[in-house]
PDB file of C-alpha atoms in Angstrom:
ATOM      1  CA  UNK A  23       0.000   0.000   0.000  1.00 54.00           C
ATOM      2  CA  UNK A  24       1.278   3.428  -0.847  1.00 58.00           C
ATOM      3  CA  UNK A  25       1.201   6.315   1.597  1.00 57.00           C
ATOM      4  CA  UNK A  26      -1.646   7.842  -0.409  1.00 66.00           C
ATOM      5  CA  UNK A  27      -3.850   4.876   0.638  1.00 84.00           C
ATOM      6  CA  UNK A  28      -3.623   5.896   4.293  1.00 89.00           C
ATOM      7  CA  UNK A  29      -6.300   8.407   5.255  1.00 93.00           C
ATOM      8  CA  UNK A  30      -5.839  11.281   7.665  1.00 93.00           C
ATOM      9  CA  UNK A  31      -8.272   9.497  10.010  1.00 93.00           C
ATOM     10  CA  UNK A  32      -6.091   6.373   9.921  1.00 95.00           C
ATOM     11  CA  UNK A  33      -2.960   8.384  10.672  1.00 95.00           C
ATOM     12  CA  UNK A  34      -4.685  10.131  13.576  1.00 95.00           C
ATOM     13  CA  UNK A  35      -5.929   6.754  14.855  1.00 94.00           C
ATOM     14  CA  UNK A  36      -2.365   5.426  14.975  1.00 95.00           C
ATOM     15  CA  UNK A  37      -1.311   8.379  17.125  1.00 95.00           C
ATOM     16  CA  UNK A  38      -4.313   7.915  19.420  1.00 93.00           C
ATOM     17  CA  UNK A  39      -3.760   4.161  19.788  1.00 95.00           C
ATOM     18  CA  UNK A  40      -0.103   4.731  20.636  1.00 95.00           C
ATOM     19  CA  UNK A  41      -1.034   7.351  23.242  1.00 92.00           C
ATOM     20  CA  UNK A  42      -3.609   4.943  24.718  1.00 90.00           C
ATOM     21  CA  UNK A  43      -1.013   2.159  24.958  1.00 94.00           C
ATOM     22  CA  UNK A  44       1.400   4.491  26.757  1.00 93.00           C
ATOM     23  CA  UNK A  45      -1.364   5.665  29.100  1.00 88.00           C
ATOM     24  CA  UNK A  46      -2.493   2.107  29.873  1.00 90.00           C
ATOM     25  CA  UNK A  47       1.121   1.278  30.752  1.00 93.00           C
ATOM     26  CA  UNK A  48       1.336   4.322  33.036  1.00 89.00           C
ATOM     27  CA  UNK A  49       3.842   6.028  30.710  1.00 91.00           C
ATOM     28  CA  UNK A  50       2.214   9.432  30.931  1.00 89.00           C
ATOM     29  CA  UNK A  51       5.186  11.437  29.672  1.00 92.00           C
ATOM     30  CA  UNK A  52       5.389   9.346  26.486  1.00 95.00           C
ATOM     31  CA  UNK A  53       1.614   9.532  25.972  1.00 93.00           C
ATOM     32  CA  UNK A  54       1.726  13.310  26.386  1.00 91.00           C
ATOM     33  CA  UNK A  55       4.517  13.601  23.823  1.00 95.00           C
ATOM     34  CA  UNK A  56       2.586  11.522  21.272  1.00 95.00           C
ATOM     35  CA  UNK A  57      -0.550  13.631  21.746  1.00 93.00           C
ATOM     36  CA  UNK A  58       1.468  16.858  21.425  1.00 94.00           C
ATOM     37  CA  UNK A  59       3.039  15.536  18.212  1.00 96.00           C
ATOM     38  CA  UNK A  60      -0.449  14.666  16.935  1.00 96.00           C
ATOM     39  CA  UNK A  61      -1.806  18.098  17.865  1.00 93.00           C
ATOM     40  CA  UNK A  62       1.023  19.693  15.874  1.00 95.00           C
ATOM     41  CA  UNK A  63       0.611  17.370  12.908  1.00 95.00           C
ATOM     42  CA  UNK A  64      -3.181  17.630  12.638  1.00 95.00           C
ATOM     43  CA  UNK A  65      -3.650  21.321  13.542  1.00 93.00           C
ATOM     44  CA  UNK A  66      -6.167  22.861  11.155  1.00 91.00           C
ATOM     45  CA  UNK A  67      -7.440  19.487   9.901  1.00 92.00           C
ATOM     46  CA  UNK A  68     -10.688  17.593  10.468  1.00 87.00           C
ATOM     47  CA  UNK A  69      -8.875  15.450  13.044  1.00 92.00           C
ATOM     48  CA  UNK A  70      -7.770  18.332  15.275  1.00 90.00           C
ATOM     49  CA  UNK A  71     -10.831  18.184  17.527  1.00 88.00           C
ATOM     50  CA  UNK A  72     -10.471  14.403  17.807  1.00 89.00           C
ATOM     51  CA  UNK A  73      -6.888  14.794  19.018  1.00 93.00           C
ATOM     52  CA  UNK A  74      -8.011  17.518  21.442  1.00 90.00           C
ATOM     53  CA  UNK A  75     -10.638  15.182  22.908  1.00 87.00           C
ATOM     54  CA  UNK A  76      -7.922  12.531  23.349  1.00 85.00           C
ATOM     55  CA  UNK A  77      -5.698  15.108  25.056  1.00 90.00           C
ATOM     56  CA  UNK A  78      -8.444  15.499  27.650  1.00 92.00           C
ATOM     57  CA  UNK A  79      -7.894  11.889  28.761  1.00 86.00           C
ATOM     58  CA  UNK A  80      -4.270  12.716  29.519  1.00 88.00           C
ATOM     59  CA  UNK A  81      -5.272  15.757  31.535  1.00 92.00           C
ATOM     60  CA  UNK A  82      -7.843  13.747  33.475  1.00 91.00           C
ATOM     61  CA  UNK A  83      -5.233  11.073  34.224  1.00 86.00           C
ATOM     62  CA  UNK A  84      -3.229  13.853  35.899  1.00 88.00           C
ATOM     63  CA  UNK A  85      -6.326  15.157  37.692  1.00 92.00           C
ATOM     64  CA  UNK A  86      -6.373  18.403  35.676  1.00 94.00           C
ATOM     65  CA  UNK A  87     -10.128  18.794  35.182  1.00 96.00           C
ATOM     66  CA  UNK A  88      -9.965  22.581  34.657  1.00 96.00           C
ATOM     67  CA  UNK A  89      -7.711  22.401  31.579  1.00 95.00           C
ATOM     68  CA  UNK A  90      -9.640  19.375  30.321  1.00 96.00           C
ATOM     69  CA  UNK A  91     -12.896  21.348  30.447  1.00 97.00           C
ATOM     70  CA  UNK A  92     -11.174  24.341  28.838  1.00 96.00           C
ATOM     71  CA  UNK A  93     -10.120  22.254  25.841  1.00 94.00           C
ATOM     72  CA  UNK A  94     -13.586  20.724  25.473  1.00 95.00           C
ATOM     73  CA  UNK A  95     -15.332  24.102  25.652  1.00 95.00           C
ATOM     74  CA  UNK A  96     -13.216  25.392  22.732  1.00 93.00           C
ATOM     75  CA  UNK A  97     -14.493  22.690  20.364  1.00 91.00           C
ATOM     76  CA  UNK A  98     -17.115  24.319  18.134  1.00 91.00           C
ATOM     77  CA  UNK A  99     -20.446  22.808  17.030  1.00 92.00           C
ATOM     78  CA  UNK A 100     -19.192  22.837  13.433  1.00 90.00           C
ATOM     79  CA  UNK A 101     -16.282  20.514  14.292  1.00 88.00           C
ATOM     80  CA  UNK A 102     -16.689  16.766  13.675  1.00 84.00           C
ATOM     81  CA  UNK A 103     -16.078  15.644  17.282  1.00 89.00           C
ATOM     82  CA  UNK A 104     -18.265  18.252  18.989  1.00 93.00           C
ATOM     83  CA  UNK A 105     -20.781  15.719  20.340  1.00 94.00           C
ATOM     84  CA  UNK A 106     -17.957  13.513  21.664  1.00 92.00           C
ATOM     85  CA  UNK A 107     -16.441  16.563  23.340  1.00 94.00           C
ATOM     86  CA  UNK A 108     -19.748  17.458  24.986  1.00 96.00           C
ATOM     87  CA  UNK A 109     -20.258  13.881  26.180  1.00 96.00           C
ATOM     88  CA  UNK A 110     -16.795  13.904  27.750  1.00 95.00           C
ATOM     89  CA  UNK A 111     -17.519  17.303  29.302  1.00 97.00           C
ATOM     90  CA  UNK A 112     -20.749  15.978  30.827  1.00 97.00           C
ATOM     91  CA  UNK A 113     -18.858  12.970  32.172  1.00 96.00           C
ATOM     92  CA  UNK A 114     -16.349  15.272  33.883  1.00 97.00           C
ATOM     93  CA  UNK A 115     -19.185  17.258  35.438  1.00 97.00           C
ATOM     94  CA  UNK A 116     -20.792  14.096  36.813  1.00 95.00           C
ATOM     95  CA  UNK A 117     -17.802  11.926  37.730  1.00 94.00           C
ATOM     96  CA  UNK A 118     -15.197  14.468  38.814  1.00 95.00           C
ATOM     97  CA  UNK A 119     -17.214  17.445  39.987  1.00 95.00           C
ATOM     98  CA  UNK A 120     -20.292  15.491  41.133  1.00 94.00           C
ATOM     99  CA  UNK A 121     -22.454  18.209  39.539  1.00 96.00           C
ATOM    100  CA  UNK A 122     -25.677  16.654  38.245  1.00 95.00           C
ATOM    101  CA  UNK A 123     -27.078  20.012  37.071  1.00 96.00           C
ATOM    102  CA  UNK A 124     -24.168  20.784  34.724  1.00 97.00           C
ATOM    103  CA  UNK A 125     -24.194  17.159  33.550  1.00 97.00           C
ATOM    104  CA  UNK A 126     -27.847  17.407  32.474  1.00 97.00           C
ATOM    105  CA  UNK A 127     -27.418  20.976  31.161  1.00 98.00           C
ATOM    106  CA  UNK A 128     -24.716  19.750  28.762  1.00 98.00           C
ATOM    107  CA  UNK A 129     -27.065  17.154  27.270  1.00 97.00           C
ATOM    108  CA  UNK A 130     -29.973  19.616  27.174  1.00 97.00           C
ATOM    109  CA  UNK A 131     -27.770  21.986  25.172  1.00 96.00           C
ATOM    110  CA  UNK A 132     -26.960  19.196  22.698  1.00 96.00           C
ATOM    111  CA  UNK A 133     -30.645  18.305  22.320  1.00 96.00           C
ATOM    112  CA  UNK A 134     -31.604  21.946  21.738  1.00 96.00           C
ATOM    113  CA  UNK A 135     -28.739  22.595  19.328  1.00 95.00           C
ATOM    114  CA  UNK A 136     -29.155  19.513  17.134  1.00 94.00           C
ATOM    115  CA  UNK A 137     -32.787  18.422  17.666  1.00 93.00           C
ATOM    116  CA  UNK A 138     -32.218  14.963  16.262  1.00 95.00           C
ATOM    117  CA  UNK A 139     -33.009  11.489  17.606  1.00 96.00           C
ATOM    118  CA  UNK A 140     -29.395  10.852  18.663  1.00 95.00           C
ATOM    119  CA  UNK A 141     -29.151  13.967  20.840  1.00 95.00           C
ATOM    120  CA  UNK A 142     -32.554  13.219  22.406  1.00 96.00           C
ATOM    121  CA  UNK A 143     -31.459   9.659  23.195  1.00 97.00           C
ATOM    122  CA  UNK A 144     -28.298  11.039  24.812  1.00 97.00           C
ATOM    123  CA  UNK A 145     -30.436  13.364  26.945  1.00 97.00           C
ATOM    124  CA  UNK A 146     -32.729  10.504  27.945  1.00 97.00           C
ATOM    125  CA  UNK A 147     -29.720   8.357  28.855  1.00 97.00           C
ATOM    126  CA  UNK A 148     -28.321  11.226  30.925  1.00 97.00           C
ATOM    127  CA  UNK A 149     -31.560  11.442  32.930  1.00 97.00           C
ATOM    128  CA  UNK A 150     -31.469   7.665  33.423  1.00 96.00           C
ATOM    129  CA  UNK A 151     -27.864   7.891  34.662  1.00 95.00           C
ATOM    130  CA  UNK A 152     -28.851  10.556  37.198  1.00 94.00           C
ATOM    131  CA  UNK A 153     -31.721   8.383  38.427  1.00 94.00           C
ATOM    132  CA  UNK A 154     -29.279   5.457  38.855  1.00 93.00           C
ATOM    133  CA  UNK A 155     -26.816   7.671  40.734  1.00 88.00           C
ATOM    134  CA  UNK A 156     -29.570   8.870  43.067  1.00 89.00           C
ATOM    135  CA  UNK A 157     -30.929   5.345  43.602  1.00 92.00           C
ATOM    136  CA  UNK A 158     -27.443   4.013  44.446  1.00 90.00           C
ATOM    137  CA  UNK A 159     -26.664   6.676  47.052  1.00 85.00           C
TER     138      UNK A 159
END
């Protein structure tokens, strides 16, 4: 296969898989370097927001929820990984900050912005998750 057969998504996936392997093996410095290299390589491309979302995992592994949320908030609705970014943001609100209101508000915003079955299902799932959290307290 020639290099022209490899898509930008495939190249970005290789970076992300490598970063995941480093992270799973508790090699945070190496994972951070791979993600930084990917951010540089894919800046201005369709994969930039995907790499940014992956960078959030590194920040969360270090306990840096503020910078993680900052990165996620900068991803625009027009970018391909916007919904993924919002889902990760909601997860941070619920699991790290224990803030059910912001968790639900994030999904409400998605449902209002996109008004499609997928965003409504996500909102319904979010309400179900909150009910489970409350029931298990």
